[in-house]
GROMACS .gro file of C-alpha atoms in nm:
model
  450
    1UNK     CA    1   3.401   7.644   1.506
    2UNK     CA    2   3.561   7.419   1.745
    3UNK     CA    3   3.740   7.086   1.641
    4UNK     CA    4   3.480   6.803   1.643
    5UNK     CA    5   3.173   7.048   1.604
    6UNK     CA    6   2.907   7.060   1.352
    7UNK     CA    7   2.648   7.275   1.183
    8UNK     CA    8   2.363   7.246   0.937
    9UNK     CA    9   2.445   7.384   0.588
   10UNK     CA   10   2.192   7.448   0.305
   11UNK     CA   11   2.160   7.217   0.030
   12UNK     CA   12   2.277   7.441  -0.221
   13UNK     CA   13   2.596   7.545  -0.388
   14UNK     CA   14   2.892   7.628  -0.147
   15UNK     CA   15   3.239   7.738  -0.192
   16UNK     CA   16   3.465   7.594   0.032
   17UNK     CA   17   3.777   7.803   0.089
   18UNK     CA   18   4.104   7.660   0.230
   19UNK     CA   19   4.306   7.963   0.325
   20UNK     CA   20   4.670   8.065   0.479
   21UNK     CA   21   4.894   8.329   0.501
   22UNK     CA   22   5.188   8.326   0.267
   23UNK     CA   23   5.545   8.458   0.357
   24UNK     CA   24   5.915   8.351   0.302
   25UNK     CA   25   5.966   7.967   0.377
   26UNK     CA   26   5.601   7.909   0.373
   27UNK     CA   27   5.507   7.579   0.163
   28UNK     CA   28   5.229   7.580  -0.072
   29UNK     CA   29   4.915   7.407   0.007
   30UNK     CA   30   4.648   7.244  -0.229
   31UNK     CA   31   4.275   7.171  -0.144
   32UNK     CA   32   4.085   6.811  -0.229
   33UNK     CA   33   3.788   6.648  -0.177
   34UNK     CA   34   3.710   6.316  -0.172
   35UNK     CA   35   3.320   6.141  -0.209
   36UNK     CA   36   3.263   5.850   0.007
   37UNK     CA   37   3.074   5.561   0.056
   38UNK     CA   38   3.078   5.371   0.372
   39UNK     CA   39   3.409   5.583   0.418
   40UNK     CA   40   3.569   5.479   0.079
   41UNK     CA   41   3.568   5.592  -0.270
   42UNK     CA   42   3.384   5.404  -0.519
   43UNK     CA   43   3.657   5.468  -0.768
   44UNK     CA   44   3.917   5.721  -0.856
   45UNK     CA   45   3.697   5.953  -0.993
   46UNK     CA   46   3.565   6.042  -0.653
   47UNK     CA   47   3.882   6.211  -0.580
   48UNK     CA   48   3.884   6.587  -0.688
   49UNK     CA   49   4.214   6.779  -0.669
   50UNK     CA   50   4.449   6.980  -0.897
   51UNK     CA   51   4.512   6.703  -1.141
   52UNK     CA   52   4.123   6.590  -1.153
   53UNK     CA   53   3.949   6.920  -1.111
   54UNK     CA   54   3.594   6.798  -1.160
   55UNK     CA   55   3.352   6.542  -1.028
   56UNK     CA   56   3.180   6.344  -1.312
   57UNK     CA   57   2.837   6.445  -1.139
   58UNK     CA   58   2.917   6.800  -1.158
   59UNK     CA   59   2.893   6.842  -0.762
   60UNK     CA   60   3.232   6.936  -0.668
   61UNK     CA   61   3.488   7.115  -0.871
   62UNK     CA   62   3.826   7.262  -0.787
   63UNK     CA   63   3.845   7.612  -0.853
   64UNK     CA   64   4.202   7.703  -0.803
   65UNK     CA   65   4.446   7.960  -0.608
   66UNK     CA   66   4.408   8.326  -0.579
   67UNK     CA   67   4.652   8.558  -0.387
   68UNK     CA   68   4.483   8.835  -0.195
   69UNK     CA   69   4.768   9.040  -0.088
   70UNK     CA   70   4.955   8.762   0.101
   71UNK     CA   71   4.658   8.591   0.195
   72UNK     CA   72   4.628   8.268  -0.020
   73UNK     CA   73   4.283   8.088  -0.101
   74UNK     CA   74   4.260   7.745  -0.277
   75UNK     CA   75   3.887   7.683  -0.336
   76UNK     CA   76   3.645   7.426  -0.403
   77UNK     CA   77   3.266   7.471  -0.559
   78UNK     CA   78   3.059   7.193  -0.367
   79UNK     CA   79   2.690   7.176  -0.512
   80UNK     CA   80   2.539   6.964  -0.250
   81UNK     CA   81   2.185   6.943  -0.443
   82UNK     CA   82   2.380   6.762  -0.723
   83UNK     CA   83   2.573   6.518  -0.491
   84UNK     CA   84   2.449   6.162  -0.609
   85UNK     CA   85   2.222   5.988  -0.351
   86UNK     CA   86   2.459   5.733  -0.266
   87UNK     CA   87   2.748   5.954  -0.146
   88UNK     CA   88   2.744   5.995   0.205
   89UNK     CA   89   3.022   6.199   0.277
   90UNK     CA   90   3.234   6.461   0.128
   91UNK     CA   91   3.560   6.490   0.273
   92UNK     CA   92   3.745   6.836   0.253
   93UNK     CA   93   4.129   6.771   0.266
   94UNK     CA   94   4.453   6.971   0.228
   95UNK     CA   95   4.807   6.874   0.144
   96UNK     CA   96   5.124   7.080   0.182
   97UNK     CA   97   5.371   7.109  -0.104
   98UNK     CA   98   5.716   7.130  -0.008
   99UNK     CA   99   5.707   7.134   0.364
  100UNK     CA  100   5.451   7.063   0.639
  101UNK     CA  101   5.159   7.231   0.796
  102UNK     CA  102   5.367   7.366   1.082
  103UNK     CA  103   5.536   7.570   0.860
  104UNK     CA  104   5.193   7.713   0.738
  105UNK     CA  105   5.046   7.986   0.934
  106UNK     CA  106   4.700   8.071   0.992
  107UNK     CA  107   4.546   7.782   0.821
  108UNK     CA  108   4.176   7.765   0.801
  109UNK     CA  109   3.861   7.630   0.612
  110UNK     CA  110   3.553   7.840   0.541
  111UNK     CA  111   3.241   7.744   0.370
  112UNK     CA  112   3.042   8.009   0.202
  113UNK     CA  113   2.706   8.066  -0.003
  114UNK     CA  114   2.835   8.048  -0.351
  115UNK     CA  115   2.569   8.289  -0.471
  116UNK     CA  116   2.537   8.521  -0.181
  117UNK     CA  117   2.864   8.502  -0.041
  118UNK     CA  118   2.778   8.488   0.337
  119UNK     CA  119   2.991   8.242   0.556
  120UNK     CA  120   2.801   7.949   0.648
  121UNK     CA  121   3.077   7.784   0.880
  122UNK     CA  122   3.446   7.841   0.943
  123UNK     CA  123   3.715   7.621   1.114
  124UNK     CA  124   4.065   7.772   1.214
  125UNK     CA  125   4.313   7.480   1.245
  126UNK     CA  126   4.566   7.539   1.493
  127UNK     CA  127   4.862   7.297   1.650
  128UNK     CA  128   4.987   7.163   1.350
  129UNK     CA  129   5.360   7.032   1.338
  130UNK     CA  130   5.479   6.761   1.080
  131UNK     CA  131   5.160   6.685   0.899
  132UNK     CA  132   5.166   6.699   0.542
  133UNK     CA  133   4.797   6.649   0.494
  134UNK     CA  134   4.492   6.723   0.685
  135UNK     CA  135   4.118   6.643   0.672
  136UNK     CA  136   3.990   7.003   0.774
  137UNK     CA  137   3.641   6.944   0.749
  138UNK     CA  138   3.342   6.742   0.582
  139UNK     CA  139   3.028   6.756   0.466
  140UNK     CA  140   2.793   6.468   0.584
  141UNK     CA  141   2.411   6.339   0.557
  142UNK     CA  142   2.185   6.333   0.849
  143UNK     CA  143   1.839   6.252   0.851
  144UNK     CA  144   1.799   6.377   0.484
  145UNK     CA  145   1.995   6.704   0.546
  146UNK     CA  146   2.340   6.805   0.510
  147UNK     CA  147   2.573   6.920   0.786
  148UNK     CA  148   2.949   7.056   0.810
  149UNK     CA  149   3.162   6.913   1.070
  150UNK     CA  150   3.524   7.041   1.162
  151UNK     CA  151   3.765   6.769   1.155
  152UNK     CA  152   4.139   6.880   1.192
  153UNK     CA  153   4.287   6.542   1.148
  154UNK     CA  154   4.631   6.539   1.024
  155UNK     CA  155   4.858   6.284   0.821
  156UNK     CA  156   5.246   6.251   0.807
  157UNK     CA  157   5.206   6.061   0.469
  158UNK     CA  158   5.123   6.367   0.235
  159UNK     CA  159   4.846   6.347  -0.035
  160UNK     CA  160   4.948   6.018  -0.128
  161UNK     CA  161   4.879   5.867   0.215
  162UNK     CA  162   4.557   6.055   0.254
  163UNK     CA  163   4.425   5.936  -0.063
  164UNK     CA  164   4.525   5.571  -0.032
  165UNK     CA  165   4.390   5.561   0.315
  166UNK     CA  166   4.029   5.635   0.135
  167UNK     CA  167   4.060   5.398  -0.161
  168UNK     CA  168   4.229   5.580  -0.405
  169UNK     CA  169   4.506   5.385  -0.634
  170UNK     CA  170   4.816   5.600  -0.686
  171UNK     CA  171   5.067   5.544  -0.936
  172UNK     CA  172   5.370   5.692  -0.710
  173UNK     CA  173   5.540   5.518  -0.423
  174UNK     CA  174   5.430   5.663  -0.102
  175UNK     CA  175   5.685   5.914   0.058
  176UNK     CA  176   5.822   5.906   0.426
  177UNK     CA  177   5.706   6.198   0.640
  178UNK     CA  178   5.752   6.481   0.644
  179UNK     CA  179   5.719   6.516   0.288
  180UNK     CA  180   6.011   6.674   0.114
  181UNK     CA  181   6.003   6.945  -0.179
  182UNK     CA  182   5.935   6.799  -0.506
  183UNK     CA  183   6.255   6.797  -0.740
  184UNK     CA  184   6.235   7.089  -0.979
  185UNK     CA  185   6.213   7.050  -1.368
  186UNK     CA  186   6.547   7.024  -1.567
  187UNK     CA  187   6.728   7.356  -1.565
  188UNK     CA  188   6.723   7.557  -1.894
  189UNK     CA  189   6.859   7.892  -1.994
  190UNK     CA  190   6.730   8.202  -1.829
  191UNK     CA  191   6.415   8.393  -1.939
  192UNK     CA  192   6.483   8.663  -2.190
  193UNK     CA  193   6.472   8.998  -2.036
  194UNK     CA  194   6.195   9.238  -2.032
  195UNK     CA  195   6.175   9.481  -2.337
  196UNK     CA  196   6.111   9.825  -2.273
  197UNK     CA  197   5.986  10.093  -2.519
  198UNK     CA  198   5.766  10.424  -2.515
  199UNK     CA  199   5.411  10.410  -2.446
  200UNK     CA  200   5.143  10.259  -2.673
  201UNK     CA  201   4.885  10.430  -2.891
  202UNK     CA  202   4.800  10.198  -3.168
  203UNK     CA  203   4.453  10.023  -3.151
  204UNK     CA  204   4.470   9.641  -3.122
  205UNK     CA  205   4.527   9.446  -3.480
  206UNK     CA  206   4.386   9.168  -3.663
  207UNK     CA  207   4.619   8.952  -3.872
  208UNK     CA  208   4.669   8.931  -4.261
  209UNK     CA  209   4.964   8.702  -4.295
  210UNK     CA  210   5.172   8.771  -4.628
  211UNK     CA  211   5.132   8.509  -4.920
  212UNK     CA  212   5.176   8.241  -4.977
  213UNK     CA  213   5.067   8.167  -4.627
  214UNK     CA  214   4.714   8.081  -4.562
  215UNK     CA  215   4.527   8.379  -4.364
  216UNK     CA  216   4.458   8.281  -4.013
  217UNK     CA  217   4.086   8.347  -4.002
  218UNK     CA  218   3.791   8.186  -3.864
  219UNK     CA  219   3.810   7.791  -3.924
  220UNK     CA  220   3.521   7.814  -4.183
  221UNK     CA  221   3.747   8.032  -4.419
  222UNK     CA  222   4.068   7.804  -4.367
  223UNK     CA  223   4.108   7.587  -4.681
  224UNK     CA  224   4.251   7.313  -4.464
  225UNK     CA  225   4.210   6.931  -4.558
  226UNK     CA  226   4.010   6.724  -4.308
  227UNK     CA  227   4.245   6.560  -4.044
  228UNK     CA  228   4.251   6.198  -3.966
  229UNK     CA  229   4.053   6.051  -3.718
  230UNK     CA  230   4.166   6.111  -3.358
  231UNK     CA  231   4.371   5.798  -3.204
  232UNK     CA  232   4.153   5.609  -2.935
  233UNK     CA  233   4.201   5.746  -2.581
  234UNK     CA  234   4.478   5.555  -2.349
  235UNK     CA  235   4.330   5.312  -2.110
  236UNK     CA  236   4.260   5.410  -1.754
  237UNK     CA  237   4.545   5.474  -1.514
  238UNK     CA  238   4.602   5.520  -1.144
  239UNK     CA  239   4.558   5.873  -1.040
  240UNK     CA  240   4.884   6.073  -1.079
  241UNK     CA  241   4.970   6.342  -0.793
  242UNK     CA  242   5.246   6.487  -0.991
  243UNK     CA  243   5.224   6.895  -1.063
  244UNK     CA  244   5.510   7.094  -1.202
  245UNK     CA  245   5.552   7.466  -1.135
  246UNK     CA  246   5.775   7.668  -1.350
  247UNK     CA  247   6.000   7.934  -1.207
  248UNK     CA  248   6.267   8.177  -1.328
  249UNK     CA  249   6.534   7.903  -1.196
  250UNK     CA  250   6.369   7.609  -1.366
  251UNK     CA  251   6.167   7.754  -1.669
  252UNK     CA  252   6.106   7.473  -1.878
  253UNK     CA  253   5.963   7.100  -1.884
  254UNK     CA  254   5.905   6.838  -2.140
  255UNK     CA  255   5.548   6.734  -2.202
  256UNK     CA  256   5.653   6.390  -2.281
  257UNK     CA  257   5.829   6.340  -1.946
  258UNK     CA  258   5.517   6.454  -1.768
  259UNK     CA  259   5.280   6.185  -1.958
  260UNK     CA  260   5.141   6.471  -2.190
  261UNK     CA  261   5.187   6.262  -2.505
  262UNK     CA  262   4.852   6.267  -2.657
  263UNK     CA  263   4.486   6.398  -2.620
  264UNK     CA  264   4.420   6.737  -2.546
  265UNK     CA  265   4.616   7.021  -2.361
  266UNK     CA  266   4.412   7.313  -2.200
  267UNK     CA  267   4.601   7.648  -2.133
  268UNK     CA  268   4.431   7.874  -1.900
  269UNK     CA  269   4.489   8.207  -1.803
  270UNK     CA  270   4.301   8.350  -1.509
  271UNK     CA  271   4.373   8.694  -1.325
  272UNK     CA  272   4.279   8.924  -1.049
  273UNK     CA  273   4.280   9.316  -1.033
  274UNK     CA  274   4.452   9.399  -0.711
  275UNK     CA  275   4.324   9.736  -0.717
  276UNK     CA  276   4.082   9.913  -0.947
  277UNK     CA  277   4.195  10.191  -1.170
  278UNK     CA  278   4.069  10.405  -1.478
  279UNK     CA  279   4.370  10.481  -1.697
  280UNK     CA  280   4.703  10.615  -1.681
  281UNK     CA  281   4.783  10.939  -1.451
  282UNK     CA  282   5.033  11.124  -1.264
  283UNK     CA  283   5.114  11.107  -0.912
  284UNK     CA  284   5.417  11.347  -0.802
  285UNK     CA  285   5.575  11.302  -1.156
  286UNK     CA  286   5.503  10.904  -1.137
  287UNK     CA  287   5.288  10.726  -1.402
  288UNK     CA  288   5.023  10.518  -1.220
  289UNK     CA  289   4.814  10.262  -1.415
  290UNK     CA  290   4.430  10.250  -1.384
  291UNK     CA  291   4.199   9.976  -1.471
  292UNK     CA  292   3.821   9.969  -1.556
  293UNK     CA  293   3.639   9.696  -1.712
  294UNK     CA  294   3.936   9.488  -1.791
  295UNK     CA  295   3.941   9.269  -2.115
  296UNK     CA  296   4.238   9.051  -2.177
  297UNK     CA  297   4.270   8.851  -2.453
  298UNK     CA  298   4.448   8.505  -2.444
  299UNK     CA  299   4.615   8.458  -2.805
  300UNK     CA  300   4.887   8.220  -2.965
  301UNK     CA  301   5.091   8.239  -3.249
  302UNK     CA  302   5.168   7.914  -3.425
  303UNK     CA  303   5.418   7.791  -3.694
  304UNK     CA  304   5.329   7.427  -3.812
  305UNK     CA  305   5.628   7.199  -3.971
  306UNK     CA  306   5.484   7.247  -4.324
  307UNK     CA  307   5.572   7.626  -4.304
  308UNK     CA  308   5.213   7.766  -4.237
  309UNK     CA  309   5.185   8.033  -3.988
  310UNK     CA  310   4.916   8.233  -3.812
  311UNK     CA  311   4.738   8.351  -3.512
  312UNK     CA  312   4.453   8.226  -3.270
  313UNK     CA  313   4.300   8.518  -3.120
  314UNK     CA  314   3.945   8.689  -3.078
  315UNK     CA  315   3.987   8.963  -3.315
  316UNK     CA  316   3.890   8.884  -3.642
  317UNK     CA  317   3.725   8.575  -3.518
  318UNK     CA  318   4.029   8.378  -3.566
  319UNK     CA  319   3.946   8.109  -3.307
  320UNK     CA  320   4.134   7.843  -3.477
  321UNK     CA  321   4.009   7.443  -3.511
  322UNK     CA  322   4.110   7.163  -3.299
  323UNK     CA  323   4.078   6.867  -3.512
  324UNK     CA  324   4.216   7.015  -3.848
  325UNK     CA  325   4.520   7.281  -3.897
  326UNK     CA  326   4.626   7.439  -3.694
  327UNK     CA  327   4.504   7.204  -3.416
  328UNK     CA  328   4.454   7.463  -3.197
  329UNK     CA  329   4.112   7.640  -3.071
  330UNK     CA  330   4.028   7.940  -2.878
  331UNK     CA  331   3.750   7.895  -2.631
  332UNK     CA  332   3.572   8.219  -2.626
  333UNK     CA  333   3.645   8.564  -2.491
  334UNK     CA  334   3.620   8.611  -2.101
  335UNK     CA  335   3.626   8.925  -1.923
  336UNK     CA  336   3.600   8.810  -1.565
  337UNK     CA  337   3.947   8.619  -1.517
  338UNK     CA  338   3.783   8.369  -1.286
  339UNK     CA  339   3.985   8.040  -1.231
  340UNK     CA  340   3.834   7.750  -1.433
  341UNK     CA  341   3.694   8.000  -1.675
  342UNK     CA  342   3.904   8.289  -1.745
  343UNK     CA  343   4.049   8.268  -2.105
  344UNK     CA  344   4.135   7.903  -2.248
  345UNK     CA  345   4.256   7.781  -2.550
  346UNK     CA  346   4.284   7.392  -2.618
  347UNK     CA  347   4.594   7.238  -2.839
  348UNK     CA  348   4.555   6.893  -2.986
  349UNK     CA  349   4.841   6.705  -2.880
  350UNK     CA  350   4.743   6.407  -3.103
  351UNK     CA  351   4.896   6.610  -3.378
  352UNK     CA  352   5.214   6.752  -3.194
  353UNK     CA  353   5.431   6.626  -3.492
  354UNK     CA  354   5.262   6.916  -3.686
  355UNK     CA  355   5.362   7.182  -3.472
  356UNK     CA  356   5.700   7.351  -3.504
  357UNK     CA  357   5.641   7.619  -3.226
  358UNK     CA  358   5.359   7.782  -3.049
  359UNK     CA  359   5.387   8.116  -2.860
  360UNK     CA  360   5.098   8.148  -2.610
  361UNK     CA  361   5.066   8.518  -2.521
  362UNK     CA  362   4.819   8.792  -2.386
  363UNK     CA  363   4.706   9.137  -2.465
  364UNK     CA  364   4.501   9.408  -2.304
  365UNK     CA  365   4.224   9.473  -2.547
  366UNK     CA  366   4.052   9.758  -2.307
  367UNK     CA  367   4.028   9.876  -1.973
  368UNK     CA  368   4.386   9.921  -1.892
  369UNK     CA  369   4.721  10.037  -2.048
  370UNK     CA  370   4.954   9.808  -1.837
  371UNK     CA  371   4.952   9.480  -1.670
  372UNK     CA  372   5.051   9.637  -1.356
  373UNK     CA  373   4.866   9.564  -1.033
  374UNK     CA  374   4.738   9.238  -1.189
  375UNK     CA  375   4.789   8.890  -1.037
  376UNK     CA  376   4.780   8.633  -1.324
  377UNK     CA  377   4.833   8.257  -1.335
  378UNK     CA  378   4.892   8.045  -1.613
  379UNK     CA  379   4.804   7.692  -1.620
  380UNK     CA  380   4.876   7.409  -1.879
  381UNK     CA  381   4.658   7.096  -1.830
  382UNK     CA  382   4.731   6.792  -2.075
  383UNK     CA  383   4.457   6.559  -2.062
  384UNK     CA  384   4.693   6.243  -1.962
  385UNK     CA  385   4.966   6.425  -1.805
  386UNK     CA  386   5.082   6.632  -1.495
  387UNK     CA  387   4.949   7.003  -1.495
  388UNK     CA  388   5.207   7.274  -1.551
  389UNK     CA  389   5.164   7.627  -1.408
  390UNK     CA  390   5.326   7.933  -1.332
  391UNK     CA  391   5.279   8.293  -1.205
  392UNK     CA  392   5.357   8.612  -1.390
  393UNK     CA  393   5.603   8.864  -1.256
  394UNK     CA  394   5.499   9.187  -1.127
  395UNK     CA  395   5.467   9.440  -1.407
  396UNK     CA  396   5.688   9.746  -1.358
  397UNK     CA  397   5.645   9.872  -1.721
  398UNK     CA  398   5.357  10.020  -1.929
  399UNK     CA  399   5.299   9.674  -2.108
  400UNK     CA  400   4.987   9.573  -2.302
  401UNK     CA  401   5.136   9.262  -2.419
  402UNK     CA  402   5.297   8.981  -2.220
  403UNK     CA  403   5.463   8.664  -2.377
  404UNK     CA  404   5.331   8.381  -2.156
  405UNK     CA  405   5.484   8.037  -2.280
  406UNK     CA  406   5.677   7.931  -2.569
  407UNK     CA  407   5.617   7.556  -2.675
  408UNK     CA  408   5.862   7.417  -2.948
  409UNK     CA  409   5.912   7.071  -3.092
  410UNK     CA  410   6.229   6.906  -3.014
  411UNK     CA  411   6.247   6.563  -3.164
  412UNK     CA  412   5.883   6.508  -3.152
  413UNK     CA  413   5.884   6.595  -2.793
  414UNK     CA  414   5.712   6.945  -2.687
  415UNK     CA  415   5.901   7.165  -2.445
  416UNK     CA  416   5.730   7.410  -2.263
  417UNK     CA  417   5.928   7.721  -2.163
  418UNK     CA  418   5.793   7.986  -1.956
  419UNK     CA  419   5.849   8.327  -2.066
  420UNK     CA  420   5.649   8.594  -1.851
  421UNK     CA  421   5.790   8.858  -2.066
  422UNK     CA  422   5.626   9.205  -2.048
  423UNK     CA  423   5.684   9.397  -2.396
  424UNK     CA  424   5.611   9.760  -2.465
  425UNK     CA  425   5.502   9.843  -2.806
  426UNK     CA  426   5.672  10.142  -2.971
  427UNK     CA  427   5.439  10.428  -3.062
  428UNK     CA  428   5.214  10.338  -3.357
  429UNK     CA  429   5.287   9.971  -3.310
  430UNK     CA  430   5.022   9.728  -3.210
  431UNK     CA  431   5.082   9.454  -2.942
  432UNK     CA  432   5.046   9.169  -3.197
  433UNK     CA  433   5.302   9.313  -3.418
  434UNK     CA  434   5.526   9.381  -3.103
  435UNK     CA  435   5.522   9.036  -2.996
  436UNK     CA  436   5.590   8.886  -3.356
  437UNK     CA  437   5.892   9.112  -3.399
  438UNK     CA  438   6.021   8.980  -3.048
  439UNK     CA  439   6.012   8.639  -3.159
  440UNK     CA  440   6.061   8.669  -3.542
  441UNK     CA  441   5.733   8.514  -3.678
  442UNK     CA  442   5.731   8.760  -3.978
  443UNK     CA  443   5.350   8.797  -4.025
  444UNK     CA  444   5.161   9.125  -4.186
  445UNK     CA  445   4.904   9.264  -3.953
  446UNK     CA  446   4.628   9.550  -3.996
  447UNK     CA  447   4.396   9.721  -3.738
  448UNK     CA  448   4.096   9.510  -3.646
  449UNK     CA  449   3.826   9.484  -3.379
  450UNK     CA  450   3.612   9.196  -3.207
   0.00000   0.00000   0.00000
């Protein structure tokens, strides 16, 4: 499509993909959507982006990013059949993070049928320079039907300026153009080095903690006393555009400083298999990883301030509990790795004083003997704070367990530390026992299955 042109679209679920080519010095970008009446939002809830990923109507949802070998795609799911009758326009926008769109090559927006995958419309944006935000397209109603228009209107005031222009109340001051890269979180000690050991052969394990520690079984089997009622949610606040990306150079962040002091925090793991394999084989003397029907399990070791320890995992149905100890709950067992589904666990931040430390980790249950050729992203989303995300480094060893993040209590403040540490179990040692030994949890383990 050319700039300003339009085309009919079906009143159905559509996937809107914002894409560009990555490379050295290329800034990140983020997709967003605004639902408008008379050219403005009705409230801040009509703004869908990384900090507010779903509209209350269910019509628009931010799905997140994926990396297809140097081609980055950030996507939104728009179900036009669920858009409220009062909404006239759904604006589809993008914002640059750490630079401007003149530095982002091959920027485009593509509308696809979410069920069938076919392309409905595509607009390639060209000629960008110092703009730090763009309205790339929009859905609009015309005589009872929906159309898509290629817009291509740039802003030099970033996401804040774009959001404010459409009536959003932002809790941060507007920045001058072009937008500068966000300041990194406070530096912390370097990430611990990867451990390498012989290839694993042992089956996965379920936990049996030593006496007198209470067994971390399903919630119904835990003799935890009922927890006091959760405090009421904080009053509504202006939209926060802050986000935090942990790196090797800046691997830790304070939840309190990001506003994550109460409510719940969702930990999401999503992944993509870059190539399809079916085991470990040999190619000219080199071991190669092969994946089939991949099943990753998100897990967490916890230690409470009263000394109780345990594990949250699908093995043994140890899903935990959110409103009684251990105040951590695993949502379920996903095999797709899809963004906004994937593997999820939730931490109750209203009981942060009860946590001594939490280690979030992932194991391969079946379908592979290594994390090689997987692209995985971890996102920690506090209910009332900025999201924290990071990507895993490329795995170059036959690892079946990876430590993702270590959360520790520092004087009542929870500190999130990026680990991204691949471990290789010794022969006959389970992945769970390996992660326990590496971080000194001191649990007893026995074989188990889902």
